[in-house]
């Protein structure tokens, strides 16, 4: 798994996440990430909110219940051997 570093707005230090999977739905990129490589790790779905042409991506946690459910179903299909619980 690739580990990427995020720099939260207003923070001086970075936060690292392991990218489990990524997908693009209706022109929007999503990442399924965990804080550890442990099989029982909590997973988060991040949404790319950057504009076309921006040099750096900008991600936010998906918090809308409908969007979270829809995207988690896509990730569950992509990762047949992984159990995703909301």
mmCIF file with all atom_site columns, C-alpha atoms in Angstrom:
data_model
loop_
_atom_site.group_PDB
_atom_site.id
_atom_site.type_symbol
_atom_site.label_atom_id
_atom_site.label_alt_id
_atom_site.label_comp_id
_atom_site.label_asym_id
_atom_site.label_entity_id
_atom_site.label_seq_id
_atom_site.pdbx_PDB_ins_code
_atom_site.Cartn_x
_atom_site.Cartn_y
_atom_site.Cartn_z
_atom_site.occupancy
_atom_site.B_iso_or_equiv
_atom_site.pdbx_formal_charge
_atom_site.auth_seq_id
_atom_site.auth_comp_id
_atom_site.auth_asym_id
_atom_site.auth_atom_id
_atom_site.pdbx_PDB_model_num
ATOM 1  C CA . UNK A 1 1  ? 0.000   0.000  0.000   1.00 0.00 ? 1  UNK A CA 1
ATOM 2  C CA . UNK A 1 2  ? 1.172   3.500  -0.766  1.00 0.00 ? 2  UNK A CA 1
ATOM 3  C CA . UNK A 1 3  ? 1.336   5.941  2.116   1.00 0.00 ? 3  UNK A CA 1
ATOM 4  C CA . UNK A 1 4  ? 0.534   9.572  1.415   1.00 0.00 ? 4  UNK A CA 1
ATOM 5  C CA . UNK A 1 5  ? 0.951   12.602 3.628   1.00 0.00 ? 5  UNK A CA 1
ATOM 6  C CA . UNK A 1 6  ? -1.761  15.199 4.079   1.00 0.00 ? 6  UNK A CA 1
ATOM 7  C CA . UNK A 1 7  ? -1.290  18.660 5.521   1.00 0.00 ? 7  UNK A CA 1
ATOM 8  C CA . UNK A 1 8  ? -4.547  19.667 7.248   1.00 0.00 ? 8  UNK A CA 1
ATOM 9  C CA . UNK A 1 9  ? -5.501  23.324 6.878   1.00 0.00 ? 9  UNK A CA 1
ATOM 10 C CA . UNK A 1 10 ? -4.142  25.357 9.777   1.00 0.00 ? 10 UNK A CA 1
ATOM 11 C CA . UNK A 1 11 ? -1.865  22.537 11.006  1.00 0.00 ? 11 UNK A CA 1
ATOM 12 C CA . UNK A 1 12 ? 1.932   22.563 11.107  1.00 0.00 ? 12 UNK A CA 1
ATOM 13 C CA . UNK A 1 13 ? 2.395   18.807 10.843  1.00 0.00 ? 13 UNK A CA 1
ATOM 14 C CA . UNK A 1 14 ? 1.271   16.233 8.300   1.00 0.00 ? 14 UNK A CA 1
ATOM 15 C CA . UNK A 1 15 ? -1.003  13.215 8.722   1.00 0.00 ? 15 UNK A CA 1
ATOM 16 C CA . UNK A 1 16 ? -0.231  9.967  6.929   1.00 0.00 ? 16 UNK A CA 1
ATOM 17 C CA . UNK A 1 17 ? -2.760  7.576  5.412   1.00 0.00 ? 17 UNK A CA 1
ATOM 18 C CA . UNK A 1 18 ? -2.352  4.311  3.506   1.00 0.00 ? 18 UNK A CA 1
ATOM 19 C CA . UNK A 1 19 ? -4.275  4.277  0.231   1.00 0.00 ? 19 UNK A CA 1
ATOM 20 C CA . UNK A 1 20 ? -6.265  1.038  -0.016  1.00 0.00 ? 20 UNK A CA 1
ATOM 21 C CA . UNK A 1 21 ? -8.075  1.897  -3.258  1.00 0.00 ? 21 UNK A CA 1
ATOM 22 C CA . UNK A 1 22 ? -9.025  4.835  -5.425  1.00 0.00 ? 22 UNK A CA 1
ATOM 23 C CA . UNK A 1 23 ? -11.829 5.422  -7.892  1.00 0.00 ? 23 UNK A CA 1
ATOM 24 C CA . UNK A 1 24 ? -13.420 8.146  -9.970  1.00 0.00 ? 24 UNK A CA 1
ATOM 25 C CA . UNK A 1 25 ? -17.199 8.605  -10.008 1.00 0.00 ? 25 UNK A CA 1
ATOM 26 C CA . UNK A 1 26 ? -18.931 11.228 -12.153 1.00 0.00 ? 26 UNK A CA 1
ATOM 27 C CA . UNK A 1 27 ? -15.639 13.080 -12.608 1.00 0.00 ? 27 UNK A CA 1
ATOM 28 C CA . UNK A 1 28 ? -14.818 13.141 -8.873  1.00 0.00 ? 28 UNK A CA 1
ATOM 29 C CA . UNK A 1 29 ? -11.848 11.234 -7.401  1.00 0.00 ? 29 UNK A CA 1
ATOM 30 C CA . UNK A 1 30 ? -12.237 9.301  -4.146  1.00 0.00 ? 30 UNK A CA 1
ATOM 31 C CA . UNK A 1 31 ? -9.668  7.544  -1.959  1.00 0.00 ? 31 UNK A CA 1
ATOM 32 C CA . UNK A 1 32 ? -10.281 4.742  0.517   1.00 0.00 ? 32 UNK A CA 1
ATOM 33 C CA . UNK A 1 33 ? -7.607  5.180  3.190   1.00 0.00 ? 33 UNK A CA 1
ATOM 34 C CA . UNK A 1 34 ? -6.569  3.764  6.564   1.00 0.00 ? 34 UNK A CA 1
ATOM 35 C CA . UNK A 1 35 ? -4.222  4.987  9.260   1.00 0.00 ? 35 UNK A CA 1
ATOM 36 C CA . UNK A 1 36 ? -2.512  1.574  9.568   1.00 0.00 ? 36 UNK A CA 1
ATOM 37 C CA . UNK A 1 37 ? -1.972  -1.477 7.379   1.00 0.00 ? 37 UNK A CA 1
ATOM 38 C CA . UNK A 1 38 ? -3.794  -3.651 9.934   1.00 0.00 ? 38 UNK A CA 1
ATOM 39 C CA . UNK A 1 39 ? -6.631  -5.807 8.518   1.00 0.00 ? 39 UNK A CA 1
ATOM 40 C CA . UNK A 1 40 ? -9.048  -4.449 11.134  1.00 0.00 ? 40 UNK A CA 1
ATOM 41 C CA . UNK A 1 41 ? -8.117  -0.792 10.632  1.00 0.00 ? 41 UNK A CA 1
ATOM 42 C CA . UNK A 1 42 ? -10.750 1.900  10.447  1.00 0.00 ? 42 UNK A CA 1
ATOM 43 C CA . UNK A 1 43 ? -11.173 3.183  6.909   1.00 0.00 ? 43 UNK A CA 1
ATOM 44 C CA . UNK A 1 44 ? -12.076 6.636  5.658   1.00 0.00 ? 44 UNK A CA 1
ATOM 45 C CA . UNK A 1 45 ? -13.290 7.868  2.302   1.00 0.00 ? 45 UNK A CA 1
ATOM 46 C CA . UNK A 1 46 ? -11.728 11.085 1.057   1.00 0.00 ? 46 UNK A CA 1
ATOM 47 C CA . UNK A 1 47 ? -13.071 13.214 -1.796  1.00 0.00 ? 47 UNK A CA 1
ATOM 48 C CA . UNK A 1 48 ? -10.877 15.329 -4.063  1.00 0.00 ? 48 UNK A CA 1
ATOM 49 C CA . UNK A 1 49 ? -12.252 18.884 -4.043  1.00 0.00 ? 49 UNK A CA 1
ATOM 50 C CA . UNK A 1 50 ? -9.445  20.525 -6.013  1.00 0.00 ? 50 UNK A CA 1
ATOM 51 C CA . UNK A 1 51 ? -10.230 22.351 -9.232  1.00 0.00 ? 51 UNK A CA 1
ATOM 52 C CA . UNK A 1 52 ? -8.976  21.256 -12.642 1.00 0.00 ? 52 UNK A CA 1
ATOM 53 C CA . UNK A 1 53 ? -5.487  22.562 -13.264 1.00 0.00 ? 53 UNK A CA 1
ATOM 54 C CA . UNK A 1 54 ? -4.517  22.959 -9.606  1.00 0.00 ? 54 UNK A CA 1
ATOM 55 C CA . UNK A 1 55 ? -1.061  21.591 -8.849  1.00 0.00 ? 55 UNK A CA 1
ATOM 56 C CA . UNK A 1 56 ? -1.982  20.062 -5.483  1.00 0.00 ? 56 UNK A CA 1
ATOM 57 C CA . UNK A 1 57 ? -4.999  17.936 -4.692  1.00 0.00 ? 57 UNK A CA 1
ATOM 58 C CA . UNK A 1 58 ? -7.294  18.995 -1.881  1.00 0.00 ? 58 UNK A CA 1
ATOM 59 C CA . UNK A 1 59 ? -9.186  16.241 -0.037  1.00 0.00 ? 59 UNK A CA 1
ATOM 60 C CA . UNK A 1 60 ? -12.003 16.276 2.499   1.00 0.00 ? 60 UNK A CA 1
ATOM 61 C CA . UNK A 1 61 ? -13.643 13.456 4.447   1.00 0.00 ? 61 UNK A CA 1
ATOM 62 C CA . UNK A 1 62 ? -16.938 12.337 2.877   1.00 0.00 ? 62 UNK A CA 1
ATOM 63 C CA . UNK A 1 63 ? -19.575 13.145 5.503   1.00 0.00 ? 63 UNK A CA 1
ATOM 64 C CA . UNK A 1 64 ? -22.818 13.147 3.504   1.00 0.00 ? 64 UNK A CA 1
ATOM 65 C CA . UNK A 1 65 ? -24.564 9.853  4.370   1.00 0.00 ? 65 UNK A CA 1
ATOM 66 C CA . UNK A 1 66 ? -25.953 9.261  0.867   1.00 0.00 ? 66 UNK A CA 1
ATOM 67 C CA . UNK A 1 67 ? -22.634 9.966  -0.826  1.00 0.00 ? 67 UNK A CA 1
ATOM 68 C CA . UNK A 1 68 ? -20.769 7.866  1.759   1.00 0.00 ? 68 UNK A CA 1
ATOM 69 C CA . UNK A 1 69 ? -23.074 4.891  1.225   1.00 0.00 ? 69 UNK A CA 1
ATOM 70 C CA . UNK A 1 70 ? -22.878 5.108  -2.581  1.00 0.00 ? 70 UNK A CA 1
ATOM 71 C CA . UNK A 1 71 ? -19.095 5.412  -2.698  1.00 0.00 ? 71 UNK A CA 1
ATOM 72 C CA . UNK A 1 72 ? -18.571 2.681  -0.083  1.00 0.00 ? 72 UNK A CA 1
ATOM 73 C CA . UNK A 1 73 ? -20.627 0.298  -2.258  1.00 0.00 ? 73 UNK A CA 1
ATOM 74 C CA . UNK A 1 74 ? -18.312 1.029  -5.193  1.00 0.00 ? 74 UNK A CA 1
ATOM 75 C CA . UNK A 1 75 ? -15.240 0.359  -3.041  1.00 0.00 ? 75 UNK A CA 1
ATOM 76 C CA . UNK A 1 76 ? -16.834 -2.865 -1.744  1.00 0.00 ? 76 UNK A CA 1
ATOM 77 C CA . UNK A 1 77 ? -17.276 -4.039 -5.350  1.00 0.00 ? 77 UNK A CA 1
ATOM 78 C CA . UNK A 1 78 ? -13.702 -3.117 -6.229  1.00 0.00 ? 78 UNK A CA 1
ATOM 79 C CA . UNK A 1 79 ? -12.353 -4.916 -3.162  1.00 0.00 ? 79 UNK A CA 1
ATOM 80 C CA . UNK A 1 80 ? -14.341 -8.133 -3.081  1.00 0.00 ? 80 UNK A CA 1
ATOM 81 C CA . UNK A 1 81 ? -12.268 -9.606 -0.246  1.00 0.00 ? 81 UNK A CA 1
ATOM 82 C CA . UNK A 1 82 ? -12.681 -6.557 2.035   1.00 0.00 ? 82 UNK A CA 1
ATOM 83 C CA . UNK A 1 83 ? -15.669 -6.046 4.327   1.00 0.00 ? 83 UNK A CA 1
ATOM 84 C CA . UNK A 1 84 ? -16.623 -2.358 4.535   1.00 0.00 ? 84 UNK A CA 1
ATOM 85 C CA . UNK A 1 85 ? -18.975 -1.381 7.352   1.00 0.00 ? 85 UNK A CA 1
ATOM 86 C CA . UNK A 1 86 ? -20.490 2.075  7.772   1.00 0.00 ? 86 UNK A CA 1
#
